[in-house]
PDB file of C-alpha atoms in Angstrom:
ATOM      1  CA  UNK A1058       0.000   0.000   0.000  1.00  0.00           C
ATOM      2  CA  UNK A1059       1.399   3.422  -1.000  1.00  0.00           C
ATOM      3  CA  UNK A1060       1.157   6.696   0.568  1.00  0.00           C
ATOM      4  CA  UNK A1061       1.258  10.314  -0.905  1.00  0.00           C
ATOM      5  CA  UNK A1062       3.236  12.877   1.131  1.00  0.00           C
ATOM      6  CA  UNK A1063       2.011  15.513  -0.671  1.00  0.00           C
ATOM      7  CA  UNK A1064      -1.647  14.578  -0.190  1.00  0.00           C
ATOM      8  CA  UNK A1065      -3.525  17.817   0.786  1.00  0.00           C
ATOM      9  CA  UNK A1066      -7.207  19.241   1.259  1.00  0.00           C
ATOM     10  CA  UNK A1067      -8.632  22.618   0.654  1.00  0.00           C
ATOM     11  CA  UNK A1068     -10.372  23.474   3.729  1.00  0.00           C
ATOM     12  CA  UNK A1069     -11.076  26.469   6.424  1.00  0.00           C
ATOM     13  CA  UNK A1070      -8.667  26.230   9.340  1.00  0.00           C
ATOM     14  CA  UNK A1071      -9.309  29.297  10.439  1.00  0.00           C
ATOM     15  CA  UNK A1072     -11.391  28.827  13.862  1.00  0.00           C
ATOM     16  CA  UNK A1073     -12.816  31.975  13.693  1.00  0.00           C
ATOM     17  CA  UNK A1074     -14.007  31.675  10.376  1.00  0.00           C
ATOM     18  CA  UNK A1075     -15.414  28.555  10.782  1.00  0.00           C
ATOM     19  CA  UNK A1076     -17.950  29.846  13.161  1.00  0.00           C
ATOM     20  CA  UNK A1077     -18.566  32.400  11.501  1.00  0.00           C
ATOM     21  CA  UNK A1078     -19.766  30.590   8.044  1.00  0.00           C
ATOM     22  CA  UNK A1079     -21.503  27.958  10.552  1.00  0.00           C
ATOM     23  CA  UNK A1080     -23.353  30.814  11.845  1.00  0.00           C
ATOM     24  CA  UNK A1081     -24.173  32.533   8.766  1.00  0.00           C
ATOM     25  CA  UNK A1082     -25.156  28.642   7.484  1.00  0.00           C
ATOM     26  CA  UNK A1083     -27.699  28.459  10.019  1.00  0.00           C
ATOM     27  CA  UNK A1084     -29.372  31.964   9.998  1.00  0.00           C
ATOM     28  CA  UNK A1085     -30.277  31.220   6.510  1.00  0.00           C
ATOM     29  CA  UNK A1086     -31.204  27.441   6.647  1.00  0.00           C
ATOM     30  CA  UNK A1087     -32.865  27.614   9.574  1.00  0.00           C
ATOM     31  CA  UNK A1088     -36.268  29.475  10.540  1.00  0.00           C
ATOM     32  CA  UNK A1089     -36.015  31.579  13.497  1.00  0.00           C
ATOM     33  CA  UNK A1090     -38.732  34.371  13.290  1.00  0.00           C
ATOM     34  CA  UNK A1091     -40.887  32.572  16.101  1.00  0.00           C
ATOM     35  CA  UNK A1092     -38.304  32.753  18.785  1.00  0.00           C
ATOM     36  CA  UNK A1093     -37.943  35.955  20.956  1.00  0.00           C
ATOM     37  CA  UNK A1094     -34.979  37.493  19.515  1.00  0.00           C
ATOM     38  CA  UNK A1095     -33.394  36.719  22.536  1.00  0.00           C
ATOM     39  CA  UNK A1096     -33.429  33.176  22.809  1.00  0.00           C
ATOM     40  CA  UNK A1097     -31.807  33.115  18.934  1.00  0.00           C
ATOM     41  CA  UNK A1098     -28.626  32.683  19.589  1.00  0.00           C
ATOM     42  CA  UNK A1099     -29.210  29.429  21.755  1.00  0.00           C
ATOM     43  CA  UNK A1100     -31.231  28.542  19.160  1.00  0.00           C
ATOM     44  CA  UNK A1101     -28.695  28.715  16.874  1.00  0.00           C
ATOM     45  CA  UNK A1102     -25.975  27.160  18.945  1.00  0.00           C
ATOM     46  CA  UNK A1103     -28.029  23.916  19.083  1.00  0.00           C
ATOM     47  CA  UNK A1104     -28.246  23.492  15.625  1.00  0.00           C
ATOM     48  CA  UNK A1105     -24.756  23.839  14.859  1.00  0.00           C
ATOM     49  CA  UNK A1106     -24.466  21.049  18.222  1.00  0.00           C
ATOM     50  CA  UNK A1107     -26.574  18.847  16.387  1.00  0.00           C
ATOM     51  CA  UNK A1108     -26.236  19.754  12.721  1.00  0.00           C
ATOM     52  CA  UNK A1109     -30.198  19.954  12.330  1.00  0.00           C
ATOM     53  CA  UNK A1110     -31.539  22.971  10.730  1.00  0.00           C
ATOM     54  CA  UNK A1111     -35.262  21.882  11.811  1.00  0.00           C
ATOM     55  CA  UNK A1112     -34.457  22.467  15.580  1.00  0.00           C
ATOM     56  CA  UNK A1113     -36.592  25.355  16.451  1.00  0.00           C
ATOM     57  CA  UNK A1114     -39.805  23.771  15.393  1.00  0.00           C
ATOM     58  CA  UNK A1115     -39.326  21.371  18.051  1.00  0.00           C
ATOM     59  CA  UNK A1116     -37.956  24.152  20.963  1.00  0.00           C
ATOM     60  CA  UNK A1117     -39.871  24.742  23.960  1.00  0.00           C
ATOM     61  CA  UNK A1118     -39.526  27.571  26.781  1.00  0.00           C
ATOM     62  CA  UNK A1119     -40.662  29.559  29.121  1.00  0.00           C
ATOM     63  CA  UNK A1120     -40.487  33.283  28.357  1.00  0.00           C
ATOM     64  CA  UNK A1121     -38.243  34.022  31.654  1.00  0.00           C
ATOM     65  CA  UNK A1122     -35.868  31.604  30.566  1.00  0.00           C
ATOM     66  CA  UNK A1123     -32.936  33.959  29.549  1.00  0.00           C
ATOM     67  CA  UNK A1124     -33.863  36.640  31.965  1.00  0.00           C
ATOM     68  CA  UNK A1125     -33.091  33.736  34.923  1.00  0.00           C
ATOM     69  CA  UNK A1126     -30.306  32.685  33.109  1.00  0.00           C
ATOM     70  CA  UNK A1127     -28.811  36.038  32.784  1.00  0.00           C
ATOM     71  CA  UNK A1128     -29.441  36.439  36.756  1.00  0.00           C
ATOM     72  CA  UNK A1129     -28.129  33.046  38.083  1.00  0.00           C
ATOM     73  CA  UNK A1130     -25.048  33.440  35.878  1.00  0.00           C
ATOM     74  CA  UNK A1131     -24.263  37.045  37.414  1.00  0.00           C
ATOM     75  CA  UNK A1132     -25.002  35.545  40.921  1.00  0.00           C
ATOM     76  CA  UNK A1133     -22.476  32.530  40.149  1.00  0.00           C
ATOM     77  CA  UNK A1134     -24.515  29.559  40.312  1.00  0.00           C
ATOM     78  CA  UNK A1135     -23.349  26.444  40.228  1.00  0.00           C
ATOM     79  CA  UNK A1136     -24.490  24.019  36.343  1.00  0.00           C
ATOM     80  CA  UNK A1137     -25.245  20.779  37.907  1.00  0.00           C
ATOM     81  CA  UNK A1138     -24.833  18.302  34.786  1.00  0.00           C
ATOM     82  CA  UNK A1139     -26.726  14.275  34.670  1.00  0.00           C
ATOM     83  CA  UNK A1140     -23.627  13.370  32.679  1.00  0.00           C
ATOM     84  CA  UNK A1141     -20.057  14.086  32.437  1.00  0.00           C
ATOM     85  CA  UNK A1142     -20.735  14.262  28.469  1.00  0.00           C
ATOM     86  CA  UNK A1143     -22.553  17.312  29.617  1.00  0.00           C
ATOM     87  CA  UNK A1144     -19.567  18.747  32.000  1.00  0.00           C
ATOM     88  CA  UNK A1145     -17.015  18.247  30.211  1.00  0.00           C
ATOM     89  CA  UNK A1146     -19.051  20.114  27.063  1.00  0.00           C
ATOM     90  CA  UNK A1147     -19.755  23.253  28.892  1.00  0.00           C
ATOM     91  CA  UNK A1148     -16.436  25.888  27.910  1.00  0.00           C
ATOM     92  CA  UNK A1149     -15.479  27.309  31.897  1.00  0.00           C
ATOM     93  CA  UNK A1150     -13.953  29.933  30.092  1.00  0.00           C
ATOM     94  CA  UNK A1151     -17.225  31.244  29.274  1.00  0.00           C
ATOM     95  CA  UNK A1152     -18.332  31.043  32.683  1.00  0.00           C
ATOM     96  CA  UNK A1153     -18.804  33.739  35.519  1.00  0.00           C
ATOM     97  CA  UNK A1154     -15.676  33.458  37.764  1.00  0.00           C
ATOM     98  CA  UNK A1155     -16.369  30.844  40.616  1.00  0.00           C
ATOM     99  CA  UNK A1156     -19.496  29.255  38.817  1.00  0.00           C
ATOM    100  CA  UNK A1157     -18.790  25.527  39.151  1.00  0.00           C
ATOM    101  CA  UNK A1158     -19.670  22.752  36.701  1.00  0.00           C
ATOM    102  CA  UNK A1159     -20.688  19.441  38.732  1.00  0.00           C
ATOM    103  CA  UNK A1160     -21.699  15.954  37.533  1.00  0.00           C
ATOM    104  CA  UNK A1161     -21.897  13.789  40.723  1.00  0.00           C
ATOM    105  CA  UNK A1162     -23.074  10.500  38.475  1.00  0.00           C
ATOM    106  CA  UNK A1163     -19.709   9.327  39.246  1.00  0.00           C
ATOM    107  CA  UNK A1164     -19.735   9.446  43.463  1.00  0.00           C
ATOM    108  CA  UNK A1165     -18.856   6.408  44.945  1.00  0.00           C
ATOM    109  CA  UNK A1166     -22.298   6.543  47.301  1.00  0.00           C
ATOM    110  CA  UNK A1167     -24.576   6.465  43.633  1.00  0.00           C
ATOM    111  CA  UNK A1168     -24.881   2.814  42.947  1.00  0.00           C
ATOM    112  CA  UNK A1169     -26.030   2.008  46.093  1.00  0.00           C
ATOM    113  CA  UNK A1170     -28.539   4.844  46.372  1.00  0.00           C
ATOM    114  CA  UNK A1171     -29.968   3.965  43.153  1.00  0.00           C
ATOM    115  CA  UNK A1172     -30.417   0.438  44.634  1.00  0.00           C
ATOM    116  CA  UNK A1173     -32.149   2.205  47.577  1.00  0.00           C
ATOM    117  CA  UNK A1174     -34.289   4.620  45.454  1.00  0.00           C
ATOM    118  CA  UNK A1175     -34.903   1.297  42.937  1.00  0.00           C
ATOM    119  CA  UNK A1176     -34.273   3.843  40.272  1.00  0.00           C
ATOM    120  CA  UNK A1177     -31.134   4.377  38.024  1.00  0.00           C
ATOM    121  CA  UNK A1178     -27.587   5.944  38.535  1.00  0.00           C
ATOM    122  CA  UNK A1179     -28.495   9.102  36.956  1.00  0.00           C
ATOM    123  CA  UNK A1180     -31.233   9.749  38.439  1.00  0.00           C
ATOM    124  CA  UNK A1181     -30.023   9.021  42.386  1.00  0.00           C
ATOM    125  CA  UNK A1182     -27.362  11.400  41.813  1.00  0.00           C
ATOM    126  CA  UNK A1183     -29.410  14.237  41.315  1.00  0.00           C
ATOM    127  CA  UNK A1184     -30.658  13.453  45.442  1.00  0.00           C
ATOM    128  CA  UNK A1185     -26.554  13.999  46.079  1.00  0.00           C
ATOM    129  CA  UNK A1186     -27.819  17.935  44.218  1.00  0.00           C
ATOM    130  CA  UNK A1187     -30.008  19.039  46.655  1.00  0.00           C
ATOM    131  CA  UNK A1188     -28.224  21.267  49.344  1.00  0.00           C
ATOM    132  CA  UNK A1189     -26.640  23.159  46.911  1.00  0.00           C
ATOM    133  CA  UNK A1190     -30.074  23.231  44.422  1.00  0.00           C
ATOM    134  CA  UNK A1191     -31.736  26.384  45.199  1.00  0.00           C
ATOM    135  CA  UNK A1192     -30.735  28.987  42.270  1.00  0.00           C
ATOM    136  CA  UNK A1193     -28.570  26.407  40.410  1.00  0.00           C
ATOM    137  CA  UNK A1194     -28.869  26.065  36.952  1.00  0.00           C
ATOM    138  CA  UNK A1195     -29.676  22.158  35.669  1.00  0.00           C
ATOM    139  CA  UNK A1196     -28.889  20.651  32.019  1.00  0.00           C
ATOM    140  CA  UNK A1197     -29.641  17.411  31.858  1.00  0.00           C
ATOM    141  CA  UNK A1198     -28.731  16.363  28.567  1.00  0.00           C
ATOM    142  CA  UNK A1199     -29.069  12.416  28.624  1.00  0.00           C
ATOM    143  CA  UNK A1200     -31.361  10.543  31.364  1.00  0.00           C
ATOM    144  CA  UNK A1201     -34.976  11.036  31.219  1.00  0.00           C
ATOM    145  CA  UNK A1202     -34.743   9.429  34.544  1.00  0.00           C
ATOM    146  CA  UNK A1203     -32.586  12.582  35.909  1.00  0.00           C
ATOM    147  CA  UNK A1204     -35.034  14.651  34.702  1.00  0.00           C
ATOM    148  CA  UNK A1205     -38.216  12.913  35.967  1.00  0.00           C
ATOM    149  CA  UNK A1206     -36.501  12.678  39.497  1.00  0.00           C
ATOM    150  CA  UNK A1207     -35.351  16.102  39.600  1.00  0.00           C
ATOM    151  CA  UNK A1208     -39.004  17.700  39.037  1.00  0.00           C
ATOM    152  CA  UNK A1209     -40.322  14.824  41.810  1.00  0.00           C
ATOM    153  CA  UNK A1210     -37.446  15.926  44.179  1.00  0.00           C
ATOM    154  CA  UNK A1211     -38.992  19.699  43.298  1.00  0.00           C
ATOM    155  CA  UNK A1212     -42.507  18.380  43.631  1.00  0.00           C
ATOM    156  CA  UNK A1213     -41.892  17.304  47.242  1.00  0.00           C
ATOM    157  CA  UNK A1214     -40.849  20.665  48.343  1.00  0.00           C
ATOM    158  CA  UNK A1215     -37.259  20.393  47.500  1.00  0.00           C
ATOM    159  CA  UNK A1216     -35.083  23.221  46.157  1.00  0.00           C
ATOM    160  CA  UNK A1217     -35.527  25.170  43.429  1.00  0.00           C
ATOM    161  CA  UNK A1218     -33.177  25.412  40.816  1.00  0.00           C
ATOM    162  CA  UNK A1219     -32.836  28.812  38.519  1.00  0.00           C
ATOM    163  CA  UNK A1220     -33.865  27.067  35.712  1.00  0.00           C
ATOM    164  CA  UNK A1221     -33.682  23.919  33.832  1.00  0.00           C
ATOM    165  CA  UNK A1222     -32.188  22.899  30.512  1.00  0.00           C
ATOM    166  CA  UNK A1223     -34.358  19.185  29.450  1.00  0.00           C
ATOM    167  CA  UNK A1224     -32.420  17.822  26.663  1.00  0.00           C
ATOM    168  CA  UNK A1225     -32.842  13.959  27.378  1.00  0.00           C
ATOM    169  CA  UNK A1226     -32.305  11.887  24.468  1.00  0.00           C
ATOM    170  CA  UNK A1227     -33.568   8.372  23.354  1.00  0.00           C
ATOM    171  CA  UNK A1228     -36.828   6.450  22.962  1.00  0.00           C
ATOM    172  CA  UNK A1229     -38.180   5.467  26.613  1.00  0.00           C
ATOM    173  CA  UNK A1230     -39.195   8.355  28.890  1.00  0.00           C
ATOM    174  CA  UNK A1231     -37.225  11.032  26.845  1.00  0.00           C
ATOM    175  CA  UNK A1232     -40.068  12.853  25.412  1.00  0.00           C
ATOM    176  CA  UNK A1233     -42.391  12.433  28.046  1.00  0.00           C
ATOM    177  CA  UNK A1234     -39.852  13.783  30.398  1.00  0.00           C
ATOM    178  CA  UNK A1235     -39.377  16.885  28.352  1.00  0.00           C
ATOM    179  CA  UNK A1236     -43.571  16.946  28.155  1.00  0.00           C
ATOM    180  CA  UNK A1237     -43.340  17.006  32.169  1.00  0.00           C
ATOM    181  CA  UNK A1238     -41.261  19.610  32.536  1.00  0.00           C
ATOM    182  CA  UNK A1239     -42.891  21.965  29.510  1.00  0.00           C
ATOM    183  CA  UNK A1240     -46.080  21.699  31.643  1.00  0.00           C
ATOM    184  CA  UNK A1241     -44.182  22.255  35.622  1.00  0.00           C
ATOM    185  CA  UNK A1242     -46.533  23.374  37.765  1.00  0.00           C
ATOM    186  CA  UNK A1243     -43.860  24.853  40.073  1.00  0.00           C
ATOM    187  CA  UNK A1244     -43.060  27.868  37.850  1.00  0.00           C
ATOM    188  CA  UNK A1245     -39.594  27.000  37.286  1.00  0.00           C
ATOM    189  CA  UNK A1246     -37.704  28.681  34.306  1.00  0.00           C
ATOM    190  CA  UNK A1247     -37.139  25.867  31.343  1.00  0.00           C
ATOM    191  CA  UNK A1248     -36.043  25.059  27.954  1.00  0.00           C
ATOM    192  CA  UNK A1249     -36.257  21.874  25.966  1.00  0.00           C
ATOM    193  CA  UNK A1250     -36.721  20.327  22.927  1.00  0.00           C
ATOM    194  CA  UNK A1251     -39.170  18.287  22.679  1.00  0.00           C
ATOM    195  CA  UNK A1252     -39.848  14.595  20.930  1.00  0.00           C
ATOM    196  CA  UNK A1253     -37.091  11.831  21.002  1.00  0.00           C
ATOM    197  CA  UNK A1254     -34.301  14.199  20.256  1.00  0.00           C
ATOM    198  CA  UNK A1255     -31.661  15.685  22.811  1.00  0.00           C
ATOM    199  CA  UNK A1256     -27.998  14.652  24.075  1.00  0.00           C
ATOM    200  CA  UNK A1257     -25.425  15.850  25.704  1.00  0.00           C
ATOM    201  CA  UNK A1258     -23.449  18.173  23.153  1.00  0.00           C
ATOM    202  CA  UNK A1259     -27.372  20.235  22.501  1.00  0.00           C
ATOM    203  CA  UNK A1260     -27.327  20.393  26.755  1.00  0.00           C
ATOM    204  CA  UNK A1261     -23.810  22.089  27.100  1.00  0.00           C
ATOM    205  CA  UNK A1262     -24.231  24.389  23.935  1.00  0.00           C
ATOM    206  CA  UNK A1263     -27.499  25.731  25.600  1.00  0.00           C
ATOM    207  CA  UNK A1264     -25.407  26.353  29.016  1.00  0.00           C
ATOM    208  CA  UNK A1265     -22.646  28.157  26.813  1.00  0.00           C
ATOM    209  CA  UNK A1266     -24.894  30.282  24.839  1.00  0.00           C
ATOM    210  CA  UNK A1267     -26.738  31.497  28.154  1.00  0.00           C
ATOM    211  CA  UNK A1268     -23.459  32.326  29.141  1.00  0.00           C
ATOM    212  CA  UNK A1269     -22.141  34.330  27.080  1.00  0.00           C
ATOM    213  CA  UNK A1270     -24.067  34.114  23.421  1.00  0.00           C
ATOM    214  CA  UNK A1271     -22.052  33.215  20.290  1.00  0.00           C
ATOM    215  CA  UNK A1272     -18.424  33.424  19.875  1.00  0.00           C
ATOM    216  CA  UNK A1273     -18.962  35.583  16.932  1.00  0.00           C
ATOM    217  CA  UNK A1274     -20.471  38.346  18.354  1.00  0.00           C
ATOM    218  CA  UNK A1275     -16.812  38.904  21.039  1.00  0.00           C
TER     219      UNK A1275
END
């Protein structure tokens, strides 16, 4: 088997410009006009997270959502994450110095709290959330379960958090999870988009547009 040394590839290296022609990709593929104008760029930063230009028929919200946001980033809350997918996704430097990113699916007391709960991992490890819960901001970007347990935790008069980004992903409990927290009685601030679709990458780009919008636009 040969190999060419001088094999090469015309293509855009230049980060900047990259986002910038993703950007301008989406804008025009992608109908926006039924979002607050506010809420756009998130909108946009989950399409180029998940490549799908349909997205935004399938968003749902509340209308505080970026006005908490904006408030529990300048007070420094703490992103609680269901997976480390999640975590490691969301860019610190974007951040508000001294806001933490924490997954605790990984804490050695989970697997046999799940046992005790008779639920899964994901979702006992949002019970290790709770003392630091009030204000927080939530993106849950892979476990219906998280999600479910997280507005039952809420339900019994636990802690609110800030707001909630649902993102679940997959074919059992993923929509309806999303569906239960679209119609939260408790008030809390949410996005999510809703059906089957979801994951981890769409969770952290929400967190990072909140943040701090689009890279394009520093």
């Amino acid at each position: 088997m040969s190999s060419d040394a001088n094999l090469s590839y015309d293509y855009e290296k230049d980060p900047g410009a990259i986002y910038r022609q993703s950007f301008s990709i989406v804008r025009e593929e992608s109908d926006l006009s039924h979002l607050p104008e506010s809420l756009r760029p998130v909108a946009i930063r989950l399409i180029h997270a998940c490549g799908m230009t349909d997205l935004p028929e399938d968003l749902a919200w509340s209308e505080d959502v970026v006005e908490a946001a904006q408030s529990a980033f300048s007070g420094r809350a703490t992103v609680f994450c269901d997976v480390e997918m999640v975590s490691h996704g969301v860019i610190s430097s974007r951040l508000p110095d001294q806001s933490k990113v924490v997954c605790t699916l990984n804490e050695p007391s989970v697997p046999d709290l799940a046992k005790q709960l008779g639920t899964t991992r994901s979702a006992a490890a949002v019970e290790l959330w709770r003392d630091q819960l009030d204000g927080a901001i939530v993106a849950i970007g892979n476990a219906p379960t998280a999600l479910f347990h997280l507005l039952e935790l809420i339900a019994s008069g636990g802690p609110r958090p800030a707001l909630i980004l649902g993102f679940p992903v997959g074919f059992v409990g993923a929509a309806e999870s999303k569906d239960a927290l679209i119609s939260n009685p408790f008030g809390v601030p949410y996005l999510a988009v809703k059906g089957r679709r979801g994951g981890s990458a769409m969770a952290a780009a929400a967190v990072n547009a909140l943040a701090a919008g689009l890279p394009e636009e520093k």
